[in-house]
XYZ file of C-alpha atoms in Angstrom:
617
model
C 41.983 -7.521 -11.147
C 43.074 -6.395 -14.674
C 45.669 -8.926 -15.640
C 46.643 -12.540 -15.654
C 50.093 -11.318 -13.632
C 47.826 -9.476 -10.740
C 46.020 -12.758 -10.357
C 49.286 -15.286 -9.587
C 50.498 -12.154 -7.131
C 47.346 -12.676 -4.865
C 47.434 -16.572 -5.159
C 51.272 -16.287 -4.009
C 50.194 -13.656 -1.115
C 47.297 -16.002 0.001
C 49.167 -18.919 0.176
C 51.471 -17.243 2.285
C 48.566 -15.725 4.358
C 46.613 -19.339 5.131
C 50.016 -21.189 5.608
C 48.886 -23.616 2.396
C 52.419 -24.214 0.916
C 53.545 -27.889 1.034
C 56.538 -26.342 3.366
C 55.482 -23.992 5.048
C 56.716 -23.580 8.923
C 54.324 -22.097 11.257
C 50.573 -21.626 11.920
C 47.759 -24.181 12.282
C 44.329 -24.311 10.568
C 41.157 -25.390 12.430
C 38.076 -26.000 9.901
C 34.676 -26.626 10.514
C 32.073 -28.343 8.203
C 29.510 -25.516 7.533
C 27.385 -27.189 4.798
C 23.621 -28.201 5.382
C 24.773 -31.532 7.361
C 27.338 -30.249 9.817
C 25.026 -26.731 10.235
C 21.913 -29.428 11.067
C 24.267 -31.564 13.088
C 24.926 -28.067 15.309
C 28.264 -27.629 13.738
C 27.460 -23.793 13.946
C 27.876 -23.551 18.192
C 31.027 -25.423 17.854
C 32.660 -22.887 15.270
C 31.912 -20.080 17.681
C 32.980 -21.894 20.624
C 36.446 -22.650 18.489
C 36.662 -18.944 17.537
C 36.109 -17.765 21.452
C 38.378 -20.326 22.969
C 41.197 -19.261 20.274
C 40.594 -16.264 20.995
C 40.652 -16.006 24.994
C 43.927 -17.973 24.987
C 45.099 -15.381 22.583
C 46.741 -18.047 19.736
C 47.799 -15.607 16.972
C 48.911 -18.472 15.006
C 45.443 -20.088 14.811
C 43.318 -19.452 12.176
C 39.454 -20.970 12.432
C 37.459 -21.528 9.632
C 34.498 -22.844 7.811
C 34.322 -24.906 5.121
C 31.933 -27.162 3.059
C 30.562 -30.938 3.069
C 33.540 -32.943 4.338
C 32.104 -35.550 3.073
C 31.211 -38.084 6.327
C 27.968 -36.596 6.923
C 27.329 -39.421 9.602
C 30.109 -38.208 11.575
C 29.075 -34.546 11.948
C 29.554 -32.010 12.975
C 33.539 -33.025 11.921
C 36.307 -30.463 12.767
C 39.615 -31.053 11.162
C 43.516 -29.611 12.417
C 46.085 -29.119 10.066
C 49.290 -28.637 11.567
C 52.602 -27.627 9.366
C 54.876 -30.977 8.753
C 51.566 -33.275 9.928
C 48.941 -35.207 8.503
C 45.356 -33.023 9.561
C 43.663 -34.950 12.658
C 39.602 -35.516 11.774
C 37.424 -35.183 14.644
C 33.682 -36.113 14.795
C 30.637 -36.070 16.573
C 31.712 -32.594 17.939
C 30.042 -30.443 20.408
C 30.971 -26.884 21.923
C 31.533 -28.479 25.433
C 34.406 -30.642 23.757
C 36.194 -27.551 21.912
C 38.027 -26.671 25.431
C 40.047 -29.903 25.517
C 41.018 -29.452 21.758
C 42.742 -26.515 22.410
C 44.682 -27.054 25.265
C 45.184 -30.455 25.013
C 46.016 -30.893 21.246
C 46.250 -27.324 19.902
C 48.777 -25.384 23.155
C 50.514 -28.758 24.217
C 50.589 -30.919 21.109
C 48.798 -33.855 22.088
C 45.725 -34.856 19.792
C 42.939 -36.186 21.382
C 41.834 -39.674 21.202
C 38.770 -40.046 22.101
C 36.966 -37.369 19.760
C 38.953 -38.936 16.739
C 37.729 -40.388 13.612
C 39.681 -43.684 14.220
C 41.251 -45.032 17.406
C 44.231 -43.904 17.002
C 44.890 -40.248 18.061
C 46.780 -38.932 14.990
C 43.448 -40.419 12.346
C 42.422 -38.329 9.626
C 39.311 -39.459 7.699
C 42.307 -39.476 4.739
C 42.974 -43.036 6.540
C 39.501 -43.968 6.551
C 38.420 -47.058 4.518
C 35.390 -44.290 3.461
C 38.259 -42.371 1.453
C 40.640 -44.888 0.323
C 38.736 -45.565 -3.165
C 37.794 -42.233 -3.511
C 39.215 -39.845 -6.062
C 38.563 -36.213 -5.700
C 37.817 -33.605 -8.867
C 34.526 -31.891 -8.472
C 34.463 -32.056 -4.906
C 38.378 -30.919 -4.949
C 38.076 -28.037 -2.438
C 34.943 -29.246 -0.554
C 36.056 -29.870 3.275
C 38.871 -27.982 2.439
C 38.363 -24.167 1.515
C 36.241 -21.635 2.838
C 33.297 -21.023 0.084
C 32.823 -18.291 1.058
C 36.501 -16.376 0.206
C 37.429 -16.383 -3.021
C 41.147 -16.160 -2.110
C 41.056 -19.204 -0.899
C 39.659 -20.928 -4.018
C 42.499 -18.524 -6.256
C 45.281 -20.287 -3.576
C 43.995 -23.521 -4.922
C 44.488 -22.233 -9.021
C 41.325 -21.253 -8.783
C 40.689 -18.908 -12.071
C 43.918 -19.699 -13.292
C 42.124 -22.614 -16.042
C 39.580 -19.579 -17.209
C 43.569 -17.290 -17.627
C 44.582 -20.166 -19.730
C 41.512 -20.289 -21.730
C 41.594 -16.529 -22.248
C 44.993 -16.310 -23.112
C 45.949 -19.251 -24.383
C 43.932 -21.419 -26.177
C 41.108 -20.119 -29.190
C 37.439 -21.164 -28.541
C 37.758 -24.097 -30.627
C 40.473 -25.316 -28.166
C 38.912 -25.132 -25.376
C 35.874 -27.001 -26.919
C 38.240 -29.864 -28.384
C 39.889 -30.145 -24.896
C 36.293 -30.773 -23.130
C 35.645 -33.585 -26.242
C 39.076 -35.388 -25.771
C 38.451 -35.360 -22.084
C 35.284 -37.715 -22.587
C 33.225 -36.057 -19.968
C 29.807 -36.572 -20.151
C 26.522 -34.713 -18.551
C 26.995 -35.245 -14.988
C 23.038 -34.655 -14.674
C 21.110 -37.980 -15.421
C 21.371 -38.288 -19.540
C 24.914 -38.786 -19.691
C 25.549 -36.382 -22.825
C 28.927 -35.894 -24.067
C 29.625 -32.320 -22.578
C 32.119 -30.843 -25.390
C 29.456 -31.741 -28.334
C 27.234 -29.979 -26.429
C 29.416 -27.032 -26.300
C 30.464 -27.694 -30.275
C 26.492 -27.594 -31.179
C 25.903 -24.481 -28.729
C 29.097 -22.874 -30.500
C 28.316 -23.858 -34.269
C 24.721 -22.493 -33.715
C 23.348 -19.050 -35.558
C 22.394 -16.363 -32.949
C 22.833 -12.858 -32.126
C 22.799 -13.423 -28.608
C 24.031 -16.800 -26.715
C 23.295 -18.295 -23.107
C 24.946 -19.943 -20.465
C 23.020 -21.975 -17.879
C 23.347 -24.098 -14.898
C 20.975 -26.484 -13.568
C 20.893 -26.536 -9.730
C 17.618 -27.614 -9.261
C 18.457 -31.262 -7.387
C 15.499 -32.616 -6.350
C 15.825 -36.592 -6.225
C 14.444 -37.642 -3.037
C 17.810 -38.502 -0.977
C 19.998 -36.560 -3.618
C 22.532 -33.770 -2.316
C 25.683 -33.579 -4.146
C 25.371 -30.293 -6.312
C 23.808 -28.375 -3.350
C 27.039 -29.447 -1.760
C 29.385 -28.624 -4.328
C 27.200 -25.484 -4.255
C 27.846 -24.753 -0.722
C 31.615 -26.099 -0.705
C 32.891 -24.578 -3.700
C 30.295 -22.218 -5.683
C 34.146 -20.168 -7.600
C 34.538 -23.791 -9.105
C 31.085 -23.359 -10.821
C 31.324 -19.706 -11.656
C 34.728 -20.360 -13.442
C 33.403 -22.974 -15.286
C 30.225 -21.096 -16.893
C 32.634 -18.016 -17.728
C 34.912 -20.796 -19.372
C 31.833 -22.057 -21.259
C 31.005 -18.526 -21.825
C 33.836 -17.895 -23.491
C 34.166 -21.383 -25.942
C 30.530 -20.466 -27.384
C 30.386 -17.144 -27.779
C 28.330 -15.775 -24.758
C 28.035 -12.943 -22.379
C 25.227 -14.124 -19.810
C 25.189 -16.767 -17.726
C 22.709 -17.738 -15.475
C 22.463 -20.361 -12.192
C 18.935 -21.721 -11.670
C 18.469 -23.001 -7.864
C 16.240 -24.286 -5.581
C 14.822 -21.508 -2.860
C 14.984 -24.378 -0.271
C 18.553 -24.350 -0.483
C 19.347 -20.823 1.405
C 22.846 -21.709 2.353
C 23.889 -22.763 -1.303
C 22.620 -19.895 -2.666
C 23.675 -17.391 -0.089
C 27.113 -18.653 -0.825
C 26.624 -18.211 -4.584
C 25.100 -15.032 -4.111
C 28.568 -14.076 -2.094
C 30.807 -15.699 -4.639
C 29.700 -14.185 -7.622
C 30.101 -10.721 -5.738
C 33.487 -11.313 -4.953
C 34.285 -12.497 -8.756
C 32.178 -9.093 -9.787
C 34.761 -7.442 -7.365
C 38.066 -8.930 -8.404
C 37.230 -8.163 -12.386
C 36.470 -12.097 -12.804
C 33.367 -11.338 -13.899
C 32.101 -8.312 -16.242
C 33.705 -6.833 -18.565
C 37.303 -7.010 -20.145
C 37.936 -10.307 -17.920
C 41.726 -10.477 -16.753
C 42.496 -7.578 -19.551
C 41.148 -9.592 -22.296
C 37.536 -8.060 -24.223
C 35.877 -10.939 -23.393
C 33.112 -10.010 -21.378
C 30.746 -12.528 -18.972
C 28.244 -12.148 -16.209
C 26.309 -14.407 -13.931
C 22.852 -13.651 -12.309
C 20.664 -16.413 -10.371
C 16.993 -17.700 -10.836
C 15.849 -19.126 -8.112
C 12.943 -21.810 -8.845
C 10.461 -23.158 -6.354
C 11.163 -26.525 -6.047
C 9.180 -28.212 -9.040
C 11.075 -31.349 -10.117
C 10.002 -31.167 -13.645
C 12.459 -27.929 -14.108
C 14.904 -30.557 -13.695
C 14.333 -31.047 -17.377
C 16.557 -28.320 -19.425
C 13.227 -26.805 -21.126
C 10.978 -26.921 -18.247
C 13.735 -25.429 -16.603
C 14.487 -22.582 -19.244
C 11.121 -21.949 -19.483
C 10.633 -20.851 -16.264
C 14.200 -18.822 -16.002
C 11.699 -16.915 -18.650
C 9.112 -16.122 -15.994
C 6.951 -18.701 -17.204
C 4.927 -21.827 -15.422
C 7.669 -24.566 -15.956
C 6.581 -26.986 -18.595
C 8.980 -29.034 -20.864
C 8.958 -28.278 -24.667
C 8.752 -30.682 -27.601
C 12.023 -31.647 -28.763
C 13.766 -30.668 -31.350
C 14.437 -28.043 -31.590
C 17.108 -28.649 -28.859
C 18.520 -25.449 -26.386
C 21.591 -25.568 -27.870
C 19.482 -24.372 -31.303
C 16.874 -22.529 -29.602
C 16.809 -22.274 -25.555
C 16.729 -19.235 -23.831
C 14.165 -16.719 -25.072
C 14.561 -18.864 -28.760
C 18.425 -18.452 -28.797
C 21.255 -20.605 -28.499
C 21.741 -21.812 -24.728
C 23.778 -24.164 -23.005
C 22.882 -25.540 -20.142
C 24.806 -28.025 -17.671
C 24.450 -29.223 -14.188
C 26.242 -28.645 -11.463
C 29.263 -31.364 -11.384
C 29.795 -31.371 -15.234
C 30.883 -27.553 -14.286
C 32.456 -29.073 -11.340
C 35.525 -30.988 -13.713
C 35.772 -28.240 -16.224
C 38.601 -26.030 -14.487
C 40.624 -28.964 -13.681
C 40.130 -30.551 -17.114
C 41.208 -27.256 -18.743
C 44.354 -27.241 -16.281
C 45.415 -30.669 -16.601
C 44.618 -31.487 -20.079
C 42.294 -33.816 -21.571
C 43.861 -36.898 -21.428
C 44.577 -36.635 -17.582
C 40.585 -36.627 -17.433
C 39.904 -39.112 -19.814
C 43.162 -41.201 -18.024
C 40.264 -42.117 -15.231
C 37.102 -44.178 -15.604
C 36.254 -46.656 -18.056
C 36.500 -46.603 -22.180
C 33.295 -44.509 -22.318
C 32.590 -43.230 -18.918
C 35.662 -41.151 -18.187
C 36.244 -39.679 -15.137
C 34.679 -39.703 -11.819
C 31.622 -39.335 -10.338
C 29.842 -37.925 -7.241
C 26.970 -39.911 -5.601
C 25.320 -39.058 -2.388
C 25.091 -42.073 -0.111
C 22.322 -42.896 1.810
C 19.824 -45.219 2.970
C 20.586 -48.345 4.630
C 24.584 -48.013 5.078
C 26.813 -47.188 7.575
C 28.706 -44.658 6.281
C 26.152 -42.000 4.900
C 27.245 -39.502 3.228
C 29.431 -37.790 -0.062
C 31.237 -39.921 -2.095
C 33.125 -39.247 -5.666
C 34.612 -42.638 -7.121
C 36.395 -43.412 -10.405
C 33.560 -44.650 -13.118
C 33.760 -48.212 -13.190
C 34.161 -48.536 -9.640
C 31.770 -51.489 -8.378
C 28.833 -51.493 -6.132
C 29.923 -54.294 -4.071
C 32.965 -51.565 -3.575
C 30.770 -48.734 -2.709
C 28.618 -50.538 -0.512
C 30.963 -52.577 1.649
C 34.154 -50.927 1.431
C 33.257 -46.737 1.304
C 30.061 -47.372 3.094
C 31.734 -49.902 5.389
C 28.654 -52.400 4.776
C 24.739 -52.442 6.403
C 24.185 -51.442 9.868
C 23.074 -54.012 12.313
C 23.830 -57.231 10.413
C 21.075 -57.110 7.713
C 21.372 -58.123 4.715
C 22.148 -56.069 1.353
C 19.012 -56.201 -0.717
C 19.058 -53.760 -3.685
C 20.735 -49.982 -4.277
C 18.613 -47.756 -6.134
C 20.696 -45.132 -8.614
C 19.130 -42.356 -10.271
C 16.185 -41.532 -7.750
C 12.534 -41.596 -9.558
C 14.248 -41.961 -12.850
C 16.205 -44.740 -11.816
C 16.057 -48.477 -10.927
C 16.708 -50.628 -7.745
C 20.247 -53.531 -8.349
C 19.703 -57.055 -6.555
C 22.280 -57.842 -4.636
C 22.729 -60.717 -7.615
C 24.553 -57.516 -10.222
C 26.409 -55.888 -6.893
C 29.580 -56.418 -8.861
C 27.906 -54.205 -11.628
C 30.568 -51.318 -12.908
C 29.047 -47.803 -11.642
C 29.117 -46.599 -15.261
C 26.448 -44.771 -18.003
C 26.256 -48.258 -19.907
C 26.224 -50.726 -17.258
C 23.729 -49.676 -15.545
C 21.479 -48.564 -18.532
C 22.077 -52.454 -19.600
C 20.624 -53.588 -16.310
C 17.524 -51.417 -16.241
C 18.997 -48.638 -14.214
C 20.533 -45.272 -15.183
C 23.483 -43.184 -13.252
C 20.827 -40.291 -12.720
C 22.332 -37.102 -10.953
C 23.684 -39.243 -8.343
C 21.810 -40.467 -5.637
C 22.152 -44.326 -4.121
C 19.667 -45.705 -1.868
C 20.984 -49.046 -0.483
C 18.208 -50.937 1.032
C 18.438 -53.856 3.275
C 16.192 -57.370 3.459
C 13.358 -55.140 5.779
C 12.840 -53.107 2.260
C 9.580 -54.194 0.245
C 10.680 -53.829 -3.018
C 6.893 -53.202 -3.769
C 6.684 -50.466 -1.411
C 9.445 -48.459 -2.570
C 8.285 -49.036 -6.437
C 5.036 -46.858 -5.061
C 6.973 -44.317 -2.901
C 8.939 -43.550 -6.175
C 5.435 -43.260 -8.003
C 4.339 -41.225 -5.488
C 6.873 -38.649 -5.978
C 6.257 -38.605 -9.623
C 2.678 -38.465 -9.369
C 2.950 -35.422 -7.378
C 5.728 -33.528 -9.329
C 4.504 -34.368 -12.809
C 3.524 -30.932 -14.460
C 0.488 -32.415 -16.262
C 1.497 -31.017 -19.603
C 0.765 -34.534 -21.583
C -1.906 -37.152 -20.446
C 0.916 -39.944 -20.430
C 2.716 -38.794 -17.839
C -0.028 -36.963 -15.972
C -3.184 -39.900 -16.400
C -0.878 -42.632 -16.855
C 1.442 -42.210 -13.600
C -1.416 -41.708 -11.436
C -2.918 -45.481 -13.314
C 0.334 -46.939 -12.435
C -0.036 -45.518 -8.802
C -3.498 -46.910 -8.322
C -2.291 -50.604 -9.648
C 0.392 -50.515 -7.173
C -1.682 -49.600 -4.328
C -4.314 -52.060 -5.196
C -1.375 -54.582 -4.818
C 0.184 -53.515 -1.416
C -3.688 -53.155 -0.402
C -3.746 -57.280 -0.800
C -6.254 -56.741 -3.416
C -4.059 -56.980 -6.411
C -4.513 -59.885 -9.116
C -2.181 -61.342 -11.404
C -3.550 -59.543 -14.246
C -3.180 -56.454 -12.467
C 0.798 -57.407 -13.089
C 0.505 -57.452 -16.484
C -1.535 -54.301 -16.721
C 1.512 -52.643 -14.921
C 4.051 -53.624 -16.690
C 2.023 -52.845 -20.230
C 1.159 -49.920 -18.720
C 4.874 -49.101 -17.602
C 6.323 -48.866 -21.439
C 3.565 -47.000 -22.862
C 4.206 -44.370 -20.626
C 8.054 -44.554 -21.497
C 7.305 -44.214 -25.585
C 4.871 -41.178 -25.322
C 5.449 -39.032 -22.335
C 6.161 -35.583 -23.479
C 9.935 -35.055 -21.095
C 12.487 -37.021 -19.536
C 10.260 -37.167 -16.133
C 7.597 -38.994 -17.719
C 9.705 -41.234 -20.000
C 11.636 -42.377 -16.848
C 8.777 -42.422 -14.089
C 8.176 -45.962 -14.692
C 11.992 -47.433 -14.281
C 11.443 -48.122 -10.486
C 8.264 -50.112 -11.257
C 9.949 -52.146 -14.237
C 13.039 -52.827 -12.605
C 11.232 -54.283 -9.592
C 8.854 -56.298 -11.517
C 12.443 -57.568 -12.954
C 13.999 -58.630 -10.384
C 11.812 -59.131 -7.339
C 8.650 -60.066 -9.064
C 8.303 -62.857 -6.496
C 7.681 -60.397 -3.839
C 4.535 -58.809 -6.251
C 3.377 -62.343 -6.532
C 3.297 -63.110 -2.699
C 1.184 -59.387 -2.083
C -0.533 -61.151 -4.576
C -1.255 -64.612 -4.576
C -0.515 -65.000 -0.693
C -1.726 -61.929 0.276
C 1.876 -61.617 2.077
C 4.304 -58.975 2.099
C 7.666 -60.376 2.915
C 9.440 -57.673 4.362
C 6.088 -57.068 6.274
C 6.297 -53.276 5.967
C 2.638 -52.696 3.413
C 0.203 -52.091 6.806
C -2.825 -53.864 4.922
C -1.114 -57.023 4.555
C 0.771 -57.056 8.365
C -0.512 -59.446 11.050
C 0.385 -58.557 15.015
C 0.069 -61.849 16.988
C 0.868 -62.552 20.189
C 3.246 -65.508 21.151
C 1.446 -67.213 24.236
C 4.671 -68.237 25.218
C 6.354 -64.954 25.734
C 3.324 -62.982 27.059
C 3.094 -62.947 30.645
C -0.271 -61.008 30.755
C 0.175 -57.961 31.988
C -2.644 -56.418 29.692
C -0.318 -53.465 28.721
C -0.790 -53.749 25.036
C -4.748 -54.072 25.848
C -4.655 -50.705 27.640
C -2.983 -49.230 24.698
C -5.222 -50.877 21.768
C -6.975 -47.953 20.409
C -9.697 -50.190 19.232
C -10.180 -52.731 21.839
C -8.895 -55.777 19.595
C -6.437 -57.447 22.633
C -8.621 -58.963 25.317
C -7.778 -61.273 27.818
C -7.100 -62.478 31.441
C -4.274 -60.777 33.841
C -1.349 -63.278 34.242
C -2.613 -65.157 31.301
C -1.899 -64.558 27.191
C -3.660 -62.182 25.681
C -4.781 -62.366 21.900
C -5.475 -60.071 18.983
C -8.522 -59.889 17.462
C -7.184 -59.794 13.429
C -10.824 -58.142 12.260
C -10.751 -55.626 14.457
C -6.994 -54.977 14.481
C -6.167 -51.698 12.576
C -2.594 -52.411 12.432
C -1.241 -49.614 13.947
C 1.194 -51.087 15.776
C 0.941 -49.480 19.231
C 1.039 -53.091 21.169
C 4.183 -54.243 19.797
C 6.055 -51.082 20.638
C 4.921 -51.346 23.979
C 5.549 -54.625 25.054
C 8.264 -55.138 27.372
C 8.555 -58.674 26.804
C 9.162 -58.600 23.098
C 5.947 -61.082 22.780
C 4.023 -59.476 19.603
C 5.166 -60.228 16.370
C 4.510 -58.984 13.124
C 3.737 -61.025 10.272
């Protein structure tokens, strides 16, 4: 592809070919979510089943498809019709045996099928869904709706056509101002602004620049860039040869995890197709701008989250962070000029570059602009991929997209920004989902992930799994981060251990901000945000592990009590037969008891009572 005209010719043919106009006449579309939730769900058998049953009732004007994360991960494996004239019909919780009956029922005689829809009515789309009604779409634009894995299909949807403008339209410095005006800011955790990023990386002395992408998500219960990755990898691509071209580089390259194999499969096939169509290489769209993209795949060590640690090991080295300054943008890649983004900041650059600035910065809050992708998880009903306006509530999140928590429980906290990040009471769940509301309440925005937790959290417990995590994936580069983590681990399990003291509480939190004011990176500077906001806001629960030797939510094991209520046990000796330690004795047909010192509090006898007569304290 040689020119800017060749380009709009095979968008107008494709559109054509997949039946995508707004009024077009004829042919229906049948996709199937193929990321890493609808492929674990066993989305894969029903996609072949689609593709044999289309086939054997010979329906020319079907076309069946993949395509990425729609974004209802609870509901898959989700297949979606679009019919000409109609609104698409969502369907969930499919399985090959159902495909038959969505063919000849819906797809020959035109009659969608109730009972494998979304919503009770048989015409629902997950577009009706109280999951999607707050939800604004940018960086996950195409995902659920394209196949990633044909570039056509992303050109149909002006894909490439905002790196043609850039090209041929606007000078570097234009593109840069554009990304400034538009007020987006590093999607990754620190919340950078993303154009003075691009101005340092541009205004910076070097023979030779870089373009990077960090891909290396690895916050426990985080998944939105390896879905973006897997939905929409052109979006990405685009984006770096945009960036490419504002600073003055050549070379780009996409660092990912190995343990994402269908993300970077799909990258690998993308950027071969762009190689292909002249969108990458040399003399780009008849220009002499000239841009490639190669991947480094990295082996799941969550300090490379960190943009040196990360650099340094696209480099071939052991990846460690680097004091700062000098920052990447001065000296990065191999000591020259590099700029490196995550995932969904690439994810809003196209569109921002198509719409203009101020349609970006038109969303969001005065200095949070835009939107932002969180993965949804934990205690919620609606699991799954969200991307809301900043300044969108939690309460909004929580009760409205993730239609409240399962099984009448209470809401007890949300945790944002994974290991680096802090747990909300359900006292700030009106709290605006934006960088400087949350920094002001002792949390960050992070990459993305939200835990919501319910009232059987301990608040305690998931201060130490978070500490656990860090522990491990610290790098041990500087004694802070690698002595003092593994300190703050030891306090904590003293303290769900029930042999904590209330000096041990002040030792923590003293502990907590030394840490923060001399560990070497971002992952030791942050490790400790978990542990202070908890001591924050539920410090009575560290006082009853404490003082009363109690855990509330009665999940820490050392501190649980199984007792037997006399009244409900009929004395059938069951849990006696399954004590692994011989701590339940008693008489047939009358209560048994638990003896509490030799009780290892493993819980077998309550799981096997029938009569629901053991309780845990």
């Amino acid at each position: 592809m040689k020119s800017l005209a060749e380009l709009q010719a095979l968008r107008e043919n494709t559109l054509d070919k997949l039946n995508l106009r707004r009024d077009r006449k004829s042919g229906i579309r049948i996709v199937v979510g193929m990321a890493t939730c609808g492929i674990a769900a066993g989305a894969r058998p029903v996609l072949e089943a689609l593709e044999r049953e289309v086939k054997a009732q010979n329906l020319e004007n079907v076309m069946v498809m993949q395509t990425g994360c729609i974004g209802m991960c609870r509901l898959e494996p989700i297949v979606e019709v679009y019919e000409p004239g109609k609104e698409k019909i969502t369907y969930v919780h499919m399985t090959a045996d159902k495909v038959s009956k969505i063919i000849s029922e819906h797809i020959i005689n035109g009659n969608p099928v109730a009972e494998y829809s979304v919503g009770t009515d048989a015409a629902a789309s997950v577009n009706d869904t109280t999951f999607y009604a707050k939800q604004k779409r940018v960086a996950l634009r195409n995902c659920g709706v394209i196949n990633p894995e044909n570039i056509d299909e992303y050109i149909a949807f002006d894909g490439y056509q905002a790196l043609a403008k850039a090209l041929t339209e606007m000078s570097r410095e234009e593109v840069i101002k554009t990304v400034k005006d538009s007020g987006l800011r590093g999607r990754g955790g620190g919340g950078f602004p993303t154009g003075m990023k691009w101005d340092f990386t541009y205004k910076a002395e070097g023979d030779k620049k870089f373009v990077c992408c960090n891909a290396d998500e690895g916050d426990p219960g985080a998944f939105m860039d390896r879905s973006v990755l897997e939905g929409d990898p052109h979006a990405v691509i685009e984006a770096m040869a945009i960036a490419g071209y504002a600073i003055g580089a050549d070379q780009g390259y996409i660092y990912i995890r190995a343990e994402y194999p269908i993300a970077v499969e799909r990258l690998k096939i993308a950027i071969g197709q762009a190689r292909e169509y002249g969108l990458l290489g040399n003399n780009i769209l008849g220009t002499d701008f000239n841009f490639d993209l190669d991947i480094r795949l990295g082996a799941g060590a969550f300090v490379c989250g960190e943009e040196t640690a990360l650099l340094t090991s696209i480099e071939g080295k052991r990846g460690e962070p680097r004091p700062r300054p000098p920052f990447p943008a001065i000296k990065g890649l191999w000591g020259k000029p590099t700029l490196l983004n995550n995932v969904e900041t690439y994810a809003n650059i196209a569109q921002i570059i198509l719409n203009g600035a101020s349609w970006f910065a038109s969303m969001g809050t005065e200095k949070s602009k835009g939107t932002k992708v969180f993965a949804l998880g934990g205690k919620i009903n609606n699991t799954g991929l969200v991307e809301i306006p900043m300044g969108t509530t939690l309460r909004e999140i929580i009760e409205e997209i993730g239609g409240g928590i399962p099984n009448g429980k209470k809401f007890k906290a949300a945790q944002t920004g994974g290991p680096s990040g802090g747990c909300i009471p359900a006292s700030l769940i009106d709290t605006p989902i934006d960088y400087d509301s949350l920094m002001a309440i002792g949390s960050m925005m992070g990459s993305g992930g939200l835990i919501v937790m319910d009232e059987d959290n301990c608040m305690v417990d998931i201060a130490k799994f978070f500490l656990e995590f860090t522990v491990d994936e610290s790098c041990g580069k500087c004694s802070p981060c690698r002595i003092g983590t593994k300190r703050l681990l030891e306090i904590l399990t003293k303290i769900t251990d029930g042999k904590g003291t209330m000096e041990d509480l002040d030792r923590l939190e003293n502990l907590c901000y030394a840490i923060k004011s001399s560990a070497l990176c971002g992952l030791g500077q942050t490790a400790p945000n978990p542990v202070l906001s908890t001591l924050r806001y539920f410090r009575d629960e560290y006082e009853a592990h404490v003082k009363d030797k109690k855990c509330p939510a009665h999940v820490c094991k050392a501190l649980a009590q199984y007792k037997i209520n006399p009244e409900k046990c009929k004395g059938c000796g069951l849990c006696a037969r399954q004590c692994p330690v011989n701590a339940i004795s008693g008489e047939i047909r009358s209560p048994f008891v638990i003896d509490q010192d030799k009780c290892i509090k493993c819980g077998a006898c309550q799981s096997t009572c029938k009569f629901g007569a053991i309780d845990k304290e």
